[in-house]
Amino acid sequence: MVNDNKTLLQSDLVRLGSRLRFFRTQRGWTLGELARRTNLSEAYLSRIESGDRQPSLAVLFELARTYHTSMAALFEVEPPSSAVVVRSVDANVYEGNGLLYRLLSNKGSLANLHPIHVTIPAQRQNECLYQHEGEEWLYVLSGELRLTLGEEEHILQPFDAAHFDAGIPHRLDALGDRDTEILLVSCEASHALLRSYL
């Protein structure tokens, strides 16, 4: 019975972490940005999002306040959408980290793949490198893209693609005086699957 309770708690923590990650990525925030807004450490927030740490009520109140939502919303389970098609008129445009993006899937934060249409403004003012677990694949639709991966820079033209480990610090910049548009597919590592092998 004790082991069953531990398994249920772990499952709930992973689900809560996934929900919190959804709130953060929906706003285009990195863990560093969330840490700055909440005065919580980036490492602690990462462990909460991965389901490895049980947050206190005070931390949950702070996260709900930061996300401008209710405590109950942090625990809601997103019902999987039965919609297969995402119509362009239904895809909301979000802004975060100087980027404009539209989510191209209705499957929510519990899906394995997260396809996004991203517009990188030509005049984007951003010097930050970002990194997170998982991998990313991108495809340039228009404009010219500079992909910074660690110490390397790659210039991509329309119809070029890149596939990389998102744990490598990276940044996207539009080159020239035109915005750059890309398709980006992000796939986060499954913590539950990883733990099953350890």
PDB file of C-alpha atoms in Angstrom:
ATOM      1  CA  MET A   1       0.000   0.000   0.000  1.00  0.00           C
ATOM      2  CA  VAL A   2       2.864   2.372   0.850  1.00  0.00           C
ATOM      3  CA  ASN A   3       4.504   1.689  -2.525  1.00  0.00           C
ATOM      4  CA  ASP A   4       1.165   2.271  -4.285  1.00  0.00           C
ATOM      5  CA  ASN A   5       0.827   5.656  -2.568  1.00  0.00           C
ATOM      6  CA  LYS A   6       4.382   6.606  -3.554  1.00  0.00           C
ATOM      7  CA  THR A   7       3.674   5.622  -7.159  1.00  0.00           C
ATOM      8  CA  LEU A   8       0.473   7.695  -7.205  1.00  0.00           C
ATOM      9  CA  LEU A   9       2.265  10.689  -5.656  1.00  0.00           C
ATOM     10  CA  GLN A  10       5.078  10.439  -8.204  1.00  0.00           C
ATOM     11  CA  SER A  11       2.561  10.264 -11.043  1.00  0.00           C
ATOM     12  CA  ASP A  12       0.762  13.342  -9.679  1.00  0.00           C
ATOM     13  CA  LEU A  13       4.047  15.247  -9.344  1.00  0.00           C
ATOM     14  CA  VAL A  14       4.992  14.451 -12.956  1.00  0.00           C
ATOM     15  CA  ARG A  15       1.542  15.607 -14.108  1.00  0.00           C
ATOM     16  CA  LEU A  16       1.817  18.818 -12.038  1.00  0.00           C
ATOM     17  CA  GLY A  17       5.320  19.451 -13.408  1.00  0.00           C
ATOM     18  CA  SER A  18       4.074  19.020 -16.959  1.00  0.00           C
ATOM     19  CA  ARG A  19       1.254  21.476 -16.295  1.00  0.00           C
ATOM     20  CA  LEU A  20       3.665  24.043 -14.826  1.00  0.00           C
ATOM     21  CA  ARG A  21       5.994  23.620 -17.819  1.00  0.00           C
ATOM     22  CA  PHE A  22       2.992  24.259 -20.092  1.00  0.00           C
ATOM     23  CA  PHE A  23       2.225  27.560 -18.319  1.00  0.00           C
ATOM     24  CA  ARG A  24       5.863  28.627 -18.643  1.00  0.00           C
ATOM     25  CA  THR A  25       6.422  27.639 -22.288  1.00  0.00           C
ATOM     26  CA  GLN A  26       3.062  29.093 -23.299  1.00  0.00           C
ATOM     27  CA  ARG A  27       4.466  32.453 -22.261  1.00  0.00           C
ATOM     28  CA  GLY A  28       7.778  31.829 -23.998  1.00  0.00           C
ATOM     29  CA  TRP A  29       9.715  32.024 -20.718  1.00  0.00           C
ATOM     30  CA  THR A  30      12.891  30.147 -19.962  1.00  0.00           C
ATOM     31  CA  LEU A  31      13.508  28.663 -16.525  1.00  0.00           C
ATOM     32  CA  GLY A  32      15.883  31.569 -15.932  1.00  0.00           C
ATOM     33  CA  GLU A  33      13.137  34.093 -16.672  1.00  0.00           C
ATOM     34  CA  LEU A  34      10.720  32.288 -14.333  1.00  0.00           C
ATOM     35  CA  ALA A  35      13.395  32.181 -11.617  1.00  0.00           C
ATOM     36  CA  ARG A  36      13.846  35.946 -11.938  1.00  0.00           C
ATOM     37  CA  ARG A  37      10.093  36.555 -11.673  1.00  0.00           C
ATOM     38  CA  THR A  38       9.552  34.248  -8.672  1.00  0.00           C
ATOM     39  CA  ASN A  39      12.847  34.580  -6.746  1.00  0.00           C
ATOM     40  CA  LEU A  40      13.108  30.770  -6.817  1.00  0.00           C
ATOM     41  CA  SER A  41      16.229  29.029  -8.070  1.00  0.00           C
ATOM     42  CA  GLU A  42      16.338  27.755 -11.630  1.00  0.00           C
ATOM     43  CA  ALA A  43      17.501  24.320 -10.409  1.00  0.00           C
ATOM     44  CA  TYR A  44      14.565  24.068  -7.966  1.00  0.00           C
ATOM     45  CA  LEU A  45      12.038  25.066 -10.644  1.00  0.00           C
ATOM     46  CA  SER A  46      13.547  22.510 -13.032  1.00  0.00           C
ATOM     47  CA  ARG A  47      13.130  19.748 -10.440  1.00  0.00           C
ATOM     48  CA  ILE A  48       9.489  20.742  -9.864  1.00  0.00           C
ATOM     49  CA  GLU A  49       8.761  20.692 -13.595  1.00  0.00           C
ATOM     50  CA  SER A  50      10.409  17.281 -13.956  1.00  0.00           C
ATOM     51  CA  GLY A  51       8.333  15.850 -11.096  1.00  0.00           C
ATOM     52  CA  ASP A  52      11.415  15.238  -8.950  1.00  0.00           C
ATOM     53  CA  ARG A  53      10.440  17.706  -6.215  1.00  0.00           C
ATOM     54  CA  GLN A  54       7.191  18.287  -4.329  1.00  0.00           C
ATOM     55  CA  PRO A  55       6.564  22.054  -4.123  1.00  0.00           C
ATOM     56  CA  SER A  56       5.262  23.668  -0.939  1.00  0.00           C
ATOM     57  CA  LEU A  57       1.952  25.526  -0.844  1.00  0.00           C
ATOM     58  CA  ALA A  58       3.866  28.813  -0.660  1.00  0.00           C
ATOM     59  CA  VAL A  59       5.701  27.963  -3.905  1.00  0.00           C
ATOM     60  CA  LEU A  60       2.454  26.961  -5.635  1.00  0.00           C
ATOM     61  CA  PHE A  61       0.822  30.237  -4.539  1.00  0.00           C
ATOM     62  CA  GLU A  62       3.809  32.150  -5.951  1.00  0.00           C
ATOM     63  CA  LEU A  63       3.654  30.258  -9.268  1.00  0.00           C
ATOM     64  CA  ALA A  64      -0.109  30.813  -9.568  1.00  0.00           C
ATOM     65  CA  ARG A  65       0.403  34.537  -8.861  1.00  0.00           C
ATOM     66  CA  THR A  66       3.213  34.761 -11.435  1.00  0.00           C
ATOM     67  CA  TYR A  67       1.108  33.019 -14.082  1.00  0.00           C
ATOM     68  CA  HIS A  68      -1.954  35.132 -13.182  1.00  0.00           C
ATOM     69  CA  THR A  69      -4.071  32.034 -12.656  1.00  0.00           C
ATOM     70  CA  SER A  70      -5.783  30.169  -9.832  1.00  0.00           C
ATOM     71  CA  MET A  71      -4.232  27.429  -7.723  1.00  0.00           C
ATOM     72  CA  ALA A  72      -6.875  25.044  -9.085  1.00  0.00           C
ATOM     73  CA  ALA A  73      -5.742  25.763 -12.657  1.00  0.00           C
ATOM     74  CA  LEU A  74      -2.277  24.436 -11.791  1.00  0.00           C
ATOM     75  CA  PHE A  75      -3.801  21.025 -11.126  1.00  0.00           C
ATOM     76  CA  GLU A  76      -6.277  20.841 -13.991  1.00  0.00           C
ATOM     77  CA  VAL A  77      -5.720  17.978 -16.371  1.00  0.00           C
ATOM     78  CA  GLU A  78      -5.951  19.116 -19.948  1.00  0.00           C
ATOM     79  CA  PRO A  79      -8.465  16.940 -21.719  1.00  0.00           C
ATOM     80  CA  PRO A  80      -6.841  15.597 -24.872  1.00  0.00           C
ATOM     81  CA  SER A  81      -8.352  17.352 -27.843  1.00  0.00           C
ATOM     82  CA  SER A  82     -10.021  15.167 -30.428  1.00  0.00           C
ATOM     83  CA  ALA A  83      -9.349  17.820 -33.083  1.00  0.00           C
ATOM     84  CA  VAL A  84      -6.780  16.643 -35.589  1.00  0.00           C
ATOM     85  CA  VAL A  85      -6.704  19.824 -37.677  1.00  0.00           C
ATOM     86  CA  VAL A  86      -5.621  23.257 -36.434  1.00  0.00           C
ATOM     87  CA  ARG A  87      -7.188  25.980 -38.579  1.00  0.00           C
ATOM     88  CA  SER A  88      -5.126  29.136 -39.089  1.00  0.00           C
ATOM     89  CA  VAL A  89      -8.019  31.279 -37.792  1.00  0.00           C
ATOM     90  CA  ASP A  90      -8.032  29.306 -34.526  1.00  0.00           C
ATOM     91  CA  ALA A  91      -4.290  29.475 -33.804  1.00  0.00           C
ATOM     92  CA  ASN A  92      -3.615  32.303 -31.342  1.00  0.00           C
ATOM     93  CA  VAL A  93      -0.422  34.343 -31.719  1.00  0.00           C
ATOM     94  CA  TYR A  94       1.683  34.541 -28.547  1.00  0.00           C
ATOM     95  CA  GLU A  95       4.722  36.669 -27.808  1.00  0.00           C
ATOM     96  CA  GLY A  96       7.686  35.663 -25.679  1.00  0.00           C
ATOM     97  CA  ASN A  97      11.416  36.380 -25.589  1.00  0.00           C
ATOM     98  CA  GLY A  98      11.001  38.734 -28.544  1.00  0.00           C
ATOM     99  CA  LEU A  99       9.447  36.004 -30.726  1.00  0.00           C
ATOM    100  CA  LEU A 100       5.944  35.651 -32.151  1.00  0.00           C
ATOM    101  CA  TYR A 101       4.604  32.113 -32.260  1.00  0.00           C
ATOM    102  CA  ARG A 102       1.490  30.050 -32.986  1.00  0.00           C
ATOM    103  CA  LEU A 103       0.910  26.578 -31.567  1.00  0.00           C
ATOM    104  CA  LEU A 104       0.185  24.118 -34.390  1.00  0.00           C
ATOM    105  CA  SER A 105      -1.270  21.277 -32.323  1.00  0.00           C
ATOM    106  CA  ASN A 106      -4.320  20.909 -30.094  1.00  0.00           C
ATOM    107  CA  LYS A 107      -2.814  18.089 -28.059  1.00  0.00           C
ATOM    108  CA  GLY A 108      -1.585  20.288 -25.188  1.00  0.00           C
ATOM    109  CA  SER A 109       1.386  19.993 -22.876  1.00  0.00           C
ATOM    110  CA  LEU A 110       1.164  16.224 -22.408  1.00  0.00           C
ATOM    111  CA  ALA A 111       1.954  15.522 -26.076  1.00  0.00           C
ATOM    112  CA  ASN A 112       5.430  14.291 -27.020  1.00  0.00           C
ATOM    113  CA  LEU A 113       5.842  16.718 -29.938  1.00  0.00           C
ATOM    114  CA  HIS A 114       5.202  20.470 -29.853  1.00  0.00           C
ATOM    115  CA  PRO A 115       5.025  21.968 -33.376  1.00  0.00           C
ATOM    116  CA  ILE A 116       5.143  25.770 -33.494  1.00  0.00           C
ATOM    117  CA  HIS A 117       5.180  28.434 -36.207  1.00  0.00           C
ATOM    118  CA  VAL A 118       7.729  31.053 -35.105  1.00  0.00           C
ATOM    119  CA  THR A 119       8.319  34.549 -36.457  1.00  0.00           C
ATOM    120  CA  ILE A 120      11.677  36.062 -35.514  1.00  0.00           C
ATOM    121  CA  PRO A 121      11.479  39.844 -35.932  1.00  0.00           C
ATOM    122  CA  ALA A 122      14.340  41.458 -37.822  1.00  0.00           C
ATOM    123  CA  GLN A 123      14.819  44.011 -35.046  1.00  0.00           C
ATOM    124  CA  ARG A 124      14.667  41.497 -32.174  1.00  0.00           C
ATOM    125  CA  GLN A 125      16.776  42.682 -29.243  1.00  0.00           C
ATOM    126  CA  ASN A 126      17.899  39.534 -27.456  1.00  0.00           C
ATOM    127  CA  GLU A 127      21.348  38.399 -26.426  1.00  0.00           C
ATOM    128  CA  CYS A 128      20.269  35.394 -24.299  1.00  0.00           C
ATOM    129  CA  LEU A 129      21.100  31.787 -25.066  1.00  0.00           C
ATOM    130  CA  TYR A 130      18.473  29.231 -24.035  1.00  0.00           C
ATOM    131  CA  GLN A 131      18.762  25.585 -23.135  1.00  0.00           C
ATOM    132  CA  HIS A 132      16.381  22.899 -21.898  1.00  0.00           C
ATOM    133  CA  GLU A 133      15.960  19.157 -21.988  1.00  0.00           C
ATOM    134  CA  GLY A 134      14.925  17.375 -25.162  1.00  0.00           C
ATOM    135  CA  GLU A 135      15.586  18.144 -28.796  1.00  0.00           C
ATOM    136  CA  GLU A 136      14.431  20.582 -31.441  1.00  0.00           C
ATOM    137  CA  TRP A 137      13.991  20.455 -35.190  1.00  0.00           C
ATOM    138  CA  LEU A 138      13.416  23.572 -37.272  1.00  0.00           C
ATOM    139  CA  TYR A 139      12.716  24.374 -40.918  1.00  0.00           C
ATOM    140  CA  VAL A 140      13.175  27.845 -42.417  1.00  0.00           C
ATOM    141  CA  LEU A 141      10.106  29.042 -44.340  1.00  0.00           C
ATOM    142  CA  SER A 142      11.274  32.544 -45.249  1.00  0.00           C
ATOM    143  CA  GLY A 143      14.008  35.021 -44.461  1.00  0.00           C
ATOM    144  CA  GLU A 144      17.504  34.208 -43.282  1.00  0.00           C
ATOM    145  CA  LEU A 145      18.205  32.605 -39.905  1.00  0.00           C
ATOM    146  CA  ARG A 146      21.283  32.625 -37.715  1.00  0.00           C
ATOM    147  CA  LEU A 147      21.191  29.620 -35.386  1.00  0.00           C
ATOM    148  CA  THR A 148      23.673  29.933 -32.543  1.00  0.00           C
ATOM    149  CA  LEU A 149      24.506  26.553 -30.990  1.00  0.00           C
ATOM    150  CA  GLY A 150      27.031  26.834 -28.196  1.00  0.00           C
ATOM    151  CA  GLU A 151      30.162  28.336 -29.755  1.00  0.00           C
ATOM    152  CA  GLU A 152      29.014  27.688 -33.344  1.00  0.00           C
ATOM    153  CA  GLU A 153      26.891  29.810 -35.660  1.00  0.00           C
ATOM    154  CA  HIS A 154      24.941  28.407 -38.606  1.00  0.00           C
ATOM    155  CA  ILE A 155      23.308  30.521 -41.328  1.00  0.00           C
ATOM    156  CA  LEU A 156      20.166  28.916 -42.742  1.00  0.00           C
ATOM    157  CA  GLN A 157      18.284  29.937 -45.886  1.00  0.00           C
ATOM    158  CA  PRO A 158      14.673  29.109 -46.835  1.00  0.00           C
ATOM    159  CA  PHE A 159      14.088  25.338 -47.009  1.00  0.00           C
ATOM    160  CA  ASP A 160      17.140  24.607 -44.814  1.00  0.00           C
ATOM    161  CA  ALA A 161      16.556  22.562 -41.664  1.00  0.00           C
ATOM    162  CA  ALA A 162      18.398  21.875 -38.406  1.00  0.00           C
ATOM    163  CA  HIS A 163      18.006  19.188 -35.742  1.00  0.00           C
ATOM    164  CA  PHE A 164      19.827  19.626 -32.418  1.00  0.00           C
ATOM    165  CA  ASP A 165      20.022  18.764 -28.737  1.00  0.00           C
ATOM    166  CA  ALA A 166      18.129  21.523 -26.896  1.00  0.00           C
ATOM    167  CA  GLY A 167      20.488  21.081 -23.946  1.00  0.00           C
ATOM    168  CA  ILE A 168      23.100  22.975 -25.984  1.00  0.00           C
ATOM    169  CA  PRO A 169      22.728  26.731 -25.345  1.00  0.00           C
ATOM    170  CA  HIS A 170      21.042  28.150 -28.447  1.00  0.00           C
ATOM    171  CA  ARG A 171      19.535  31.306 -29.937  1.00  0.00           C
ATOM    172  CA  LEU A 172      17.597  32.242 -33.075  1.00  0.00           C
ATOM    173  CA  ASP A 173      18.182  35.533 -34.901  1.00  0.00           C
ATOM    174  CA  ALA A 174      16.804  36.961 -38.134  1.00  0.00           C
ATOM    175  CA  LEU A 175      19.450  38.316 -40.482  1.00  0.00           C
ATOM    176  CA  GLY A 176      18.963  41.291 -42.756  1.00  0.00           C
ATOM    177  CA  ASP A 177      15.990  43.629 -42.627  1.00  0.00           C
ATOM    178  CA  ARG A 178      13.254  40.964 -43.008  1.00  0.00           C
ATOM    179  CA  ASP A 179      11.531  38.885 -40.367  1.00  0.00           C
ATOM    180  CA  THR A 180      12.366  35.186 -40.481  1.00  0.00           C
ATOM    181  CA  GLU A 181       9.657  32.533 -40.281  1.00  0.00           C
ATOM    182  CA  ILE A 182      10.326  28.952 -39.226  1.00  0.00           C
ATOM    183  CA  LEU A 183       8.528  25.780 -38.284  1.00  0.00           C
ATOM    184  CA  LEU A 184       9.866  24.484 -34.976  1.00  0.00           C
ATOM    185  CA  VAL A 185       9.165  21.076 -33.464  1.00  0.00           C
ATOM    186  CA  SER A 186      10.224  20.598 -29.867  1.00  0.00           C
ATOM    187  CA  CYS A 187      10.333  17.233 -28.128  1.00  0.00           C
ATOM    188  CA  GLU A 188      11.040  17.167 -24.410  1.00  0.00           C
ATOM    189  CA  ALA A 189      12.693  14.188 -22.766  1.00  0.00           C
ATOM    190  CA  SER A 190      10.266  11.930 -20.967  1.00  0.00           C
ATOM    191  CA  HIS A 191      11.330  11.968 -17.319  1.00  0.00           C
ATOM    192  CA  ALA A 192       9.123   9.011 -16.458  1.00  0.00           C
ATOM    193  CA  LEU A 193      10.637   6.954 -19.283  1.00  0.00           C
ATOM    194  CA  LEU A 194      14.145   8.033 -18.339  1.00  0.00           C
ATOM    195  CA  ARG A 195      13.601   7.047 -14.701  1.00  0.00           C
ATOM    196  CA  SER A 196      12.318   3.614 -15.759  1.00  0.00           C
ATOM    197  CA  TYR A 197      15.764   2.845 -17.223  1.00  0.00           C
ATOM    198  CA  LEU A 198      17.740   4.096 -14.209  1.00  0.00           C
TER     199      LEU A 198
END
